[in-house]
CSV table of C-alpha atoms in Angstrom, one decimal:
chain,number,residue,atom,x,y,z
A,908,MET,CA,-46.2,-49.5,-24.7
A,909,LYS,CA,-43.3,-49.0,-22.2
A,910,LYS,CA,-43.3,-45.2,-23.8
A,911,ALA,CA,-47.0,-45.4,-23.8
A,912,ALA,CA,-47.4,-46.3,-20.1
A,913,LEU,CA,-44.8,-43.9,-19.1
A,914,ASN,CA,-46.6,-41.1,-20.7
A,915,VAL,CA,-49.9,-41.9,-18.7
A,916,LEU,CA,-48.0,-42.0,-15.5
A,917,LEU,CA,-46.4,-38.4,-16.3
A,918,ILE,CA,-49.9,-37.4,-17.0
A,919,THR,CA,-51.1,-38.8,-14.0
A,920,ALA,CA,-48.7,-37.1,-11.8
A,921,LEU,CA,-48.8,-33.7,-13.3
A,922,TYR,CA,-52.6,-33.3,-13.7
A,923,GLY,CA,-53.9,-35.2,-10.7
A,924,LEU,CA,-55.7,-37.6,-13.1
A,925,ALA,CA,-56.2,-41.1,-12.7
A,926,SER,CA,-55.8,-43.7,-16.0
A,927,SER,CA,-55.8,-46.9,-17.0
A,928,LEU,CA,-55.0,-48.9,-20.3
A,929,VAL,CA,-57.4,-51.1,-22.5
A,930,ARG,CA,-56.4,-53.4,-25.2
A,931,GLU,CA,-58.8,-54.5,-28.0
A,932,HIS,CA,-57.6,-57.1,-30.3
A,933,ILE,CA,-58.4,-57.3,-34.1
A,934,HIS,CA,-58.1,-60.6,-36.1
A,935,VAL,CA,-56.5,-59.6,-39.3
A,936,ASP,CA,-57.0,-62.0,-42.3
A,937,LYS,CA,-54.0,-61.5,-44.4
A,938,ILE,CA,-51.1,-64.1,-44.6
A,939,MET,CA,-47.6,-62.8,-43.4
A,940,THR,CA,-44.7,-63.8,-41.8
A,941,TRP,CA,-44.1,-62.7,-38.0
A,942,THR,CA,-42.1,-59.7,-39.0
A,943,LYS,CA,-44.3,-58.6,-41.9
A,944,ALA,CA,-47.1,-58.9,-39.5
A,945,GLN,CA,-45.7,-56.9,-36.7
A,946,GLN,CA,-44.8,-53.9,-39.2
A,947,TYR,CA,-48.7,-54.2,-40.8
A,948,CYS,CA,-49.9,-53.9,-36.9
A,949,ARG,CA,-47.7,-51.0,-36.1
A,950,LEU,CA,-48.7,-49.2,-39.3
A,951,GLU,CA,-52.7,-49.8,-39.2
A,952,TYR,CA,-53.0,-50.2,-35.5
A,953,TYR,CA,-50.9,-50.4,-32.4
A,954,ASP,CA,-48.7,-53.6,-32.4
A,955,LEU,CA,-49.0,-57.3,-32.5
A,956,SER,CA,-51.5,-58.3,-29.6
A,957,THR,CA,-50.1,-58.9,-26.1
A,958,ILE,CA,-52.3,-61.4,-24.5
A,959,SER,CA,-51.6,-61.5,-20.8
A,960,ASP,CA,-54.8,-62.8,-18.9
A,961,SER,CA,-57.8,-65.1,-19.0
A,962,ALA,CA,-60.2,-62.5,-20.2
A,963,GLU,CA,-58.0,-61.3,-23.3
A,964,ILE,CA,-57.5,-65.0,-24.2
A,965,LYS,CA,-61.3,-65.3,-24.1
A,966,GLN,CA,-61.6,-62.4,-26.3
A,967,ILE,CA,-59.4,-63.4,-28.9
A,968,VAL,CA,-61.0,-67.1,-28.8
A,969,ASP,CA,-64.6,-65.3,-29.1
A,970,THR,CA,-63.2,-63.7,-32.3
A,971,GLY,CA,-63.4,-67.0,-34.3
A,972,THR,CA,-61.4,-68.4,-36.8
A,973,PRO,CA,-62.3,-66.9,-40.6
A,974,PRO,CA,-61.6,-68.9,-43.6
A,975,CYS,CA,-58.0,-69.1,-44.9
A,976,PRO,CA,-57.0,-68.1,-48.4
A,977,SER,CA,-56.7,-71.6,-50.5
A,978,ASN,CA,-53.5,-70.4,-51.7
A,979,SER,CA,-51.9,-70.4,-48.6
A,980,GLY,CA,-48.6,-72.5,-48.5
A,981,TYR,CA,-49.5,-73.2,-44.8
A,982,TYR,CA,-53.2,-73.9,-45.4
A,983,VAL,CA,-54.0,-76.4,-42.3
A,984,TRP,CA,-51.9,-74.6,-39.9
A,985,CYS,CA,-53.5,-71.3,-41.1
A,986,LEU,CA,-57.1,-72.8,-39.8
A,987,LEU,CA,-55.8,-72.9,-36.3
A,988,ASP,CA,-53.0,-70.7,-35.7
A,989,LYS,CA,-52.7,-67.0,-35.6
A,990,TRP,CA,-49.4,-65.0,-35.0
A,991,ILE,CA,-49.5,-62.8,-31.7
A,992,GLY,CA,-46.4,-60.6,-30.4
A,993,GLN,CA,-44.5,-62.9,-28.4
A,994,TYR,CA,-41.1,-63.9,-29.4
A,995,THR,CA,-37.6,-64.4,-28.4
A,996,ASP,CA,-34.3,-63.0,-29.4
A,997,THR,CA,-32.3,-65.0,-27.3
A,998,PRO,CA,-32.8,-68.7,-28.5
A,999,ASN,CA,-29.3,-70.2,-27.9
A,1000,LEU,CA,-29.9,-69.7,-24.0
A,1001,PRO,CA,-30.3,-72.4,-21.7
A,1002,VAL,CA,-33.8,-70.8,-20.8
A,1003,PRO,CA,-34.6,-68.4,-23.7
A,1004,VAL,CA,-36.2,-65.1,-22.4
A,1005,TRP,CA,-39.6,-64.8,-24.2
A,1006,LYS,CA,-40.9,-61.3,-24.7
A,1007,TRP,CA,-43.9,-59.1,-26.1
A,1008,SER,CA,-43.4,-57.3,-29.4
A,1009,THR,CA,-44.0,-53.9,-27.4
A,1010,GLY,CA,-41.6,-54.4,-24.6
A,1011,GLU,CA,-44.4,-54.6,-22.1
A,1012,ASN,CA,-43.4,-56.7,-19.3
A,1013,GLU,CA,-46.6,-58.9,-19.0
A,1014,ALA,CA,-47.6,-62.5,-18.5
A,1015,LEU,CA,-46.9,-64.6,-21.3
A,1016,CYS,CA,-49.5,-66.6,-23.3
A,1017,PRO,CA,-49.9,-70.3,-21.9
A,1018,TRP,CA,-48.0,-72.6,-23.6
A,1019,ALA,CA,-49.6,-75.9,-25.1
A,1020,SER,CA,-48.4,-79.2,-23.7
A,1021,GLY,CA,-44.5,-79.5,-24.4
A,1022,GLU,CA,-44.1,-76.3,-25.7
A,1023,PRO,CA,-41.7,-74.5,-26.2
A,1024,SER,CA,-39.8,-77.0,-28.4
A,1025,SER,CA,-36.9,-76.7,-30.6
A,1026,VAL,CA,-36.3,-73.1,-29.8
A,1027,GLN,CA,-33.3,-72.8,-32.1
A,1028,ASN,CA,-35.2,-72.2,-35.2
A,1029,LYS,CA,-38.6,-71.6,-33.7
A,1030,THR,CA,-38.5,-68.1,-32.2
A,1031,CYS,CA,-41.9,-66.8,-32.7
A,1032,VAL,CA,-45.6,-67.8,-31.2
A,1033,VAL,CA,-48.6,-68.4,-32.7
A,1034,THR,CA,-51.8,-69.0,-30.5
A,1035,PHE,CA,-54.4,-71.8,-31.2
A,1036,SER,CA,-57.5,-70.0,-32.0
A,1037,LYS,CA,-59.9,-72.7,-30.5
A,1038,THR,CA,-58.4,-72.9,-27.2
A,1039,GLY,CA,-55.9,-70.0,-26.6
A,1040,VAL,CA,-52.9,-72.3,-26.3
A,1041,CYS,CA,-49.5,-71.2,-27.7
A,1042,PHE,CA,-46.9,-72.8,-29.8
A,1043,ASN,CA,-43.6,-71.7,-30.8
A,1044,LEU,CA,-42.8,-71.7,-34.5
A,1045,PRO,CA,-40.4,-70.6,-37.0
A,1046,CYS,CA,-41.2,-66.7,-37.7
A,1047,SER,CA,-40.8,-67.1,-41.6
A,1048,TYR,CA,-44.0,-69.3,-41.8
A,1049,ASN,CA,-47.3,-67.6,-43.0
A,1050,PHE,CA,-50.0,-67.0,-41.2
A,1051,SER,CA,-53.0,-64.4,-40.2
A,1052,PHE,CA,-52.3,-62.4,-37.2
A,1053,TYR,CA,-54.0,-60.8,-34.3
A,1054,CYS,CA,-53.2,-56.8,-33.9
A,1055,MET,CA,-54.3,-54.5,-30.9
A,1056,ASN,CA,-55.6,-51.2,-30.2
A,1057,VAL,CA,-54.7,-49.6,-26.9
A,1058,TYR,CA,-56.6,-47.1,-25.6
A,1059,GLU,CA,-56.1,-44.7,-22.5
A,1060,VAL,CA,-59.2,-44.2,-20.2
A,1061,VAL,CA,-58.8,-41.3,-17.8
A,1062,LEU,CA,-60.9,-39.9,-15.1
A,1063,VAL,CA,-60.9,-36.2,-15.2
A,1064,GLN,CA,-61.6,-35.1,-11.4
A,1065,GLN,CA,-63.6,-31.8,-12.4
A,1066,LYS,CA,-67.2,-31.5,-12.0
A,1067,LYS,CA,-69.4,-31.0,-15.0
A,1068,THR,CA,-72.8,-31.4,-16.4
A,1069,TRP,CA,-73.0,-34.5,-18.9
A,1070,GLN,CA,-72.7,-31.9,-22.1
A,1071,ASN,CA,-70.0,-30.4,-20.4
A,1072,ALA,CA,-67.9,-33.5,-19.9
A,1073,LEU,CA,-68.6,-34.4,-23.3
A,1074,ASP,CA,-67.3,-31.1,-24.9
A,1075,TYR,CA,-64.0,-31.3,-22.4
A,1076,CYS,CA,-63.8,-35.0,-23.7
A,1077,ARG,CA,-63.9,-34.0,-27.3
A,1078,GLN,CA,-61.4,-31.1,-27.1
A,1079,HIS,CA,-58.9,-32.8,-24.8
A,1080,TYR,CA,-59.1,-36.4,-25.3
A,1081,THR,CA,-61.2,-38.6,-28.0
A,1082,ASP,CA,-64.7,-38.9,-26.2
A,1083,LEU,CA,-66.5,-39.3,-23.0
A,1084,VAL,CA,-65.8,-43.6,-22.5
A,1085,SER,CA,-68.1,-46.1,-24.0
A,1086,LEU,CA,-67.8,-49.1,-21.5
A,1087,LYS,CA,-68.6,-51.5,-24.4
A,1088,ALA,CA,-67.1,-54.6,-23.0
A,1089,ASP,CA,-65.9,-56.2,-19.7
A,1090,ASN,CA,-62.3,-55.0,-20.1
A,1091,TRP,CA,-63.3,-51.5,-20.7
A,1092,MET,CA,-65.6,-51.8,-17.5
A,1093,LYS,CA,-63.2,-53.4,-15.7
A,1094,GLU,CA,-60.4,-50.7,-16.1
A,1095,ALA,CA,-63.3,-47.7,-15.5
A,1096,VAL,CA,-64.2,-49.4,-12.3
A,1097,LYS,CA,-60.4,-49.1,-11.3
A,1098,VAL,CA,-60.1,-45.5,-11.9
A,1099,THR,CA,-63.3,-44.8,-10.7
A,1100,LYS,CA,-62.2,-45.2,-7.4
A,1101,ALA,CA,-60.1,-41.9,-7.3
A,1102,ALA,CA,-63.5,-40.1,-8.3
A,1103,GLN,CA,-64.5,-37.2,-6.0
A,1104,THR,CA,-68.2,-37.4,-6.8
A,1105,ALA,CA,-69.9,-40.8,-5.8
A,1106,HIS,CA,-71.1,-41.3,-9.4
A,1107,VAL,CA,-68.9,-40.4,-12.9
A,1108,TRP,CA,-70.1,-39.5,-16.3
A,1109,THR,CA,-69.8,-41.9,-19.1
A,1110,GLY,CA,-70.9,-41.8,-22.6
A,1111,LEU,CA,-74.2,-43.1,-21.9
A,1112,ARG,CA,-77.1,-41.1,-23.4
A,1113,PHE,CA,-80.9,-41.4,-23.9
A,1114,LEU,CA,-82.6,-39.7,-27.0
A,1115,SER,CA,-85.3,-40.7,-29.1
A,1116,GLY,CA,-86.4,-43.5,-27.2
A,1117,GLN,CA,-83.1,-45.6,-26.7
A,1118,TRP,CA,-79.9,-45.6,-25.0
A,1119,PHE,CA,-76.6,-45.2,-27.1
A,1120,TRP,CA,-72.7,-44.1,-26.7
A,1121,ALA,CA,-72.1,-40.9,-27.7
A,1122,LYS,CA,-69.2,-42.1,-29.5
A,1123,GLY,CA,-71.6,-44.5,-31.5
A,1124,ASP,CA,-70.3,-47.7,-30.3
A,1125,ASP,CA,-72.8,-50.6,-30.3
A,1126,LEU,CA,-74.5,-50.9,-27.0
A,1127,VAL,CA,-74.4,-54.8,-26.6
A,1128,TYR,CA,-72.5,-55.2,-23.4
A,1129,GLN,CA,-74.7,-53.9,-20.5
A,1130,ALA,CA,-74.0,-53.5,-16.7
A,1131,TRP,CA,-77.4,-51.5,-15.3
A,1132,SER,CA,-78.0,-51.2,-11.8
A,1133,THR,CA,-80.5,-53.8,-10.2
A,1134,GLU,CA,-83.4,-51.5,-11.3
A,1135,GLY,CA,-82.3,-52.0,-14.8
A,1136,GLN,CA,-82.3,-50.4,-18.3
A,1137,LEU,CA,-85.0,-47.8,-18.0
A,1138,GLN,CA,-86.8,-47.6,-21.3
A,1139,CYS,CA,-88.5,-44.2,-20.6
A,1140,PRO,CA,-86.2,-42.7,-17.7
A,1141,ALA,CA,-87.4,-39.5,-16.2
A,1142,THR,CA,-87.1,-36.5,-18.5
A,1143,ASN,CA,-84.0,-35.2,-16.7
A,1144,HIS,CA,-82.6,-38.7,-15.6
A,1145,ARG,CA,-81.4,-39.4,-19.3
A,1146,CYS,CA,-77.4,-39.4,-18.9
A,1147,GLY,CA,-75.7,-42.6,-18.0
A,1148,ALA,CA,-73.1,-42.5,-15.1
A,1149,LEU,CA,-71.1,-45.3,-13.5
A,1150,GLY,CA,-71.5,-45.9,-9.5
A,1151,GLN,CA,-68.4,-45.9,-7.7
A,1152,SER,CA,-69.7,-48.1,-5.1
A,1153,GLU,CA,-72.3,-50.1,-6.6
A,1154,GLU,CA,-70.0,-50.3,-10.4
A,1155,THR,CA,-72.9,-50.1,-12.3
A,1156,TRP,CA,-74.6,-47.8,-14.7
A,1157,GLN,CA,-77.5,-45.5,-13.9
A,1158,PRO,CA,-79.5,-43.0,-15.3
A,1159,ARG,CA,-78.4,-39.5,-13.9
A,1160,ASP,CA,-79.9,-35.9,-14.0
A,1161,CYS,CA,-78.0,-34.6,-17.0
A,1162,GLU,CA,-77.5,-31.1,-15.2
A,1163,GLU,CA,-76.0,-32.8,-12.3
A,1164,GLU,CA,-72.3,-31.8,-11.8
A,1165,LEU,CA,-69.8,-34.8,-11.4
A,1166,ASN,CA,-66.6,-36.3,-12.4
A,1167,PHE,CA,-66.1,-37.9,-15.8
A,1168,LEU,CA,-64.3,-40.6,-17.9
A,1169,CYS,CA,-62.7,-39.7,-21.4
A,1170,PHE,CA,-60.7,-41.8,-23.3
A,1171,ARG,CA,-58.1,-41.7,-26.2
A,1172,LYS,CA,-56.6,-43.9,-28.5
A,1173,LEU,CA,-52.8,-44.5,-28.3
A,1174,HIS,CA,-50.3,-44.5,-30.9
A,1175,GLN,CA,-46.7,-46.1,-31.4
A,1176,THR,CA,-44.3,-43.3,-31.4
A,1177,SER,CA,-40.9,-44.3,-31.8
A,1178,ALA,CA,-41.1,-48.2,-32.0
A,1179,SER,CA,-38.2,-49.9,-34.1
A,1180,ALA,CA,-38.4,-53.2,-36.0
A,1181,THR,CA,-37.9,-56.3,-34.1
A,1182,HIS,CA,-34.6,-58.2,-35.2
A,1183,ILE,CA,-35.2,-61.8,-35.5
A,1184,ASN,CA,-34.0,-64.5,-37.9
A,1185,GLU,CA,-36.5,-65.5,-40.6
A,1186,PRO,CA,-34.4,-67.6,-42.7
């Protein structure tokens, strides 16, 4: 993650772009040790989850607790706990240093009362799915776990129509951004402050009687302006933009030339396995 964040800063400096990172957490219903879970997440997603604020804790708690396999050797624990990316490789220090699998310098998961305990043989961290508080346990235990995908949201300070912005994002990134949850909206609002236009294009589009995201994401989370979601907007106002000052979505003329928000999925480039003791 440090390398990914550094690359984002370099891109920003070279091309005059503003960007921010968004994490999405996924519960993986497989039972593994912490190290195996880390390897799986780095192969299939980005890494084990980093959870650094109350919004991310809520995101994880809201994913629910699916059933555990009956053959799990830690069935009761499995019902409650999931591995995340927090661990320590300095258990013998008077005050062990806890860190994240990605190397991020982020706030730590909130500890449950009395934790961390017996750090010498409990150097990996699980989160209690019902409340989001954390416990340290032996890394050799088997639990399901949370992986994360990491996305970069980029403000492109060029003025284009909605269709030209879409084409640009698909050529240079992944797509126009889908503001599909509160954390996406929060980061989009942050980078939009550097826009040179009062509104910026998003992937929001109206066709065949409904609004949708160009990327195909579900339109569940919504942040329309006070006039609300227009069920039948004017013919030329069928593209969705984010207002820089209002911080809401608005239908705009698709031929209007605005700055726009692209996004792309980041990938680990040279992450090495974390060496911890799993007796």
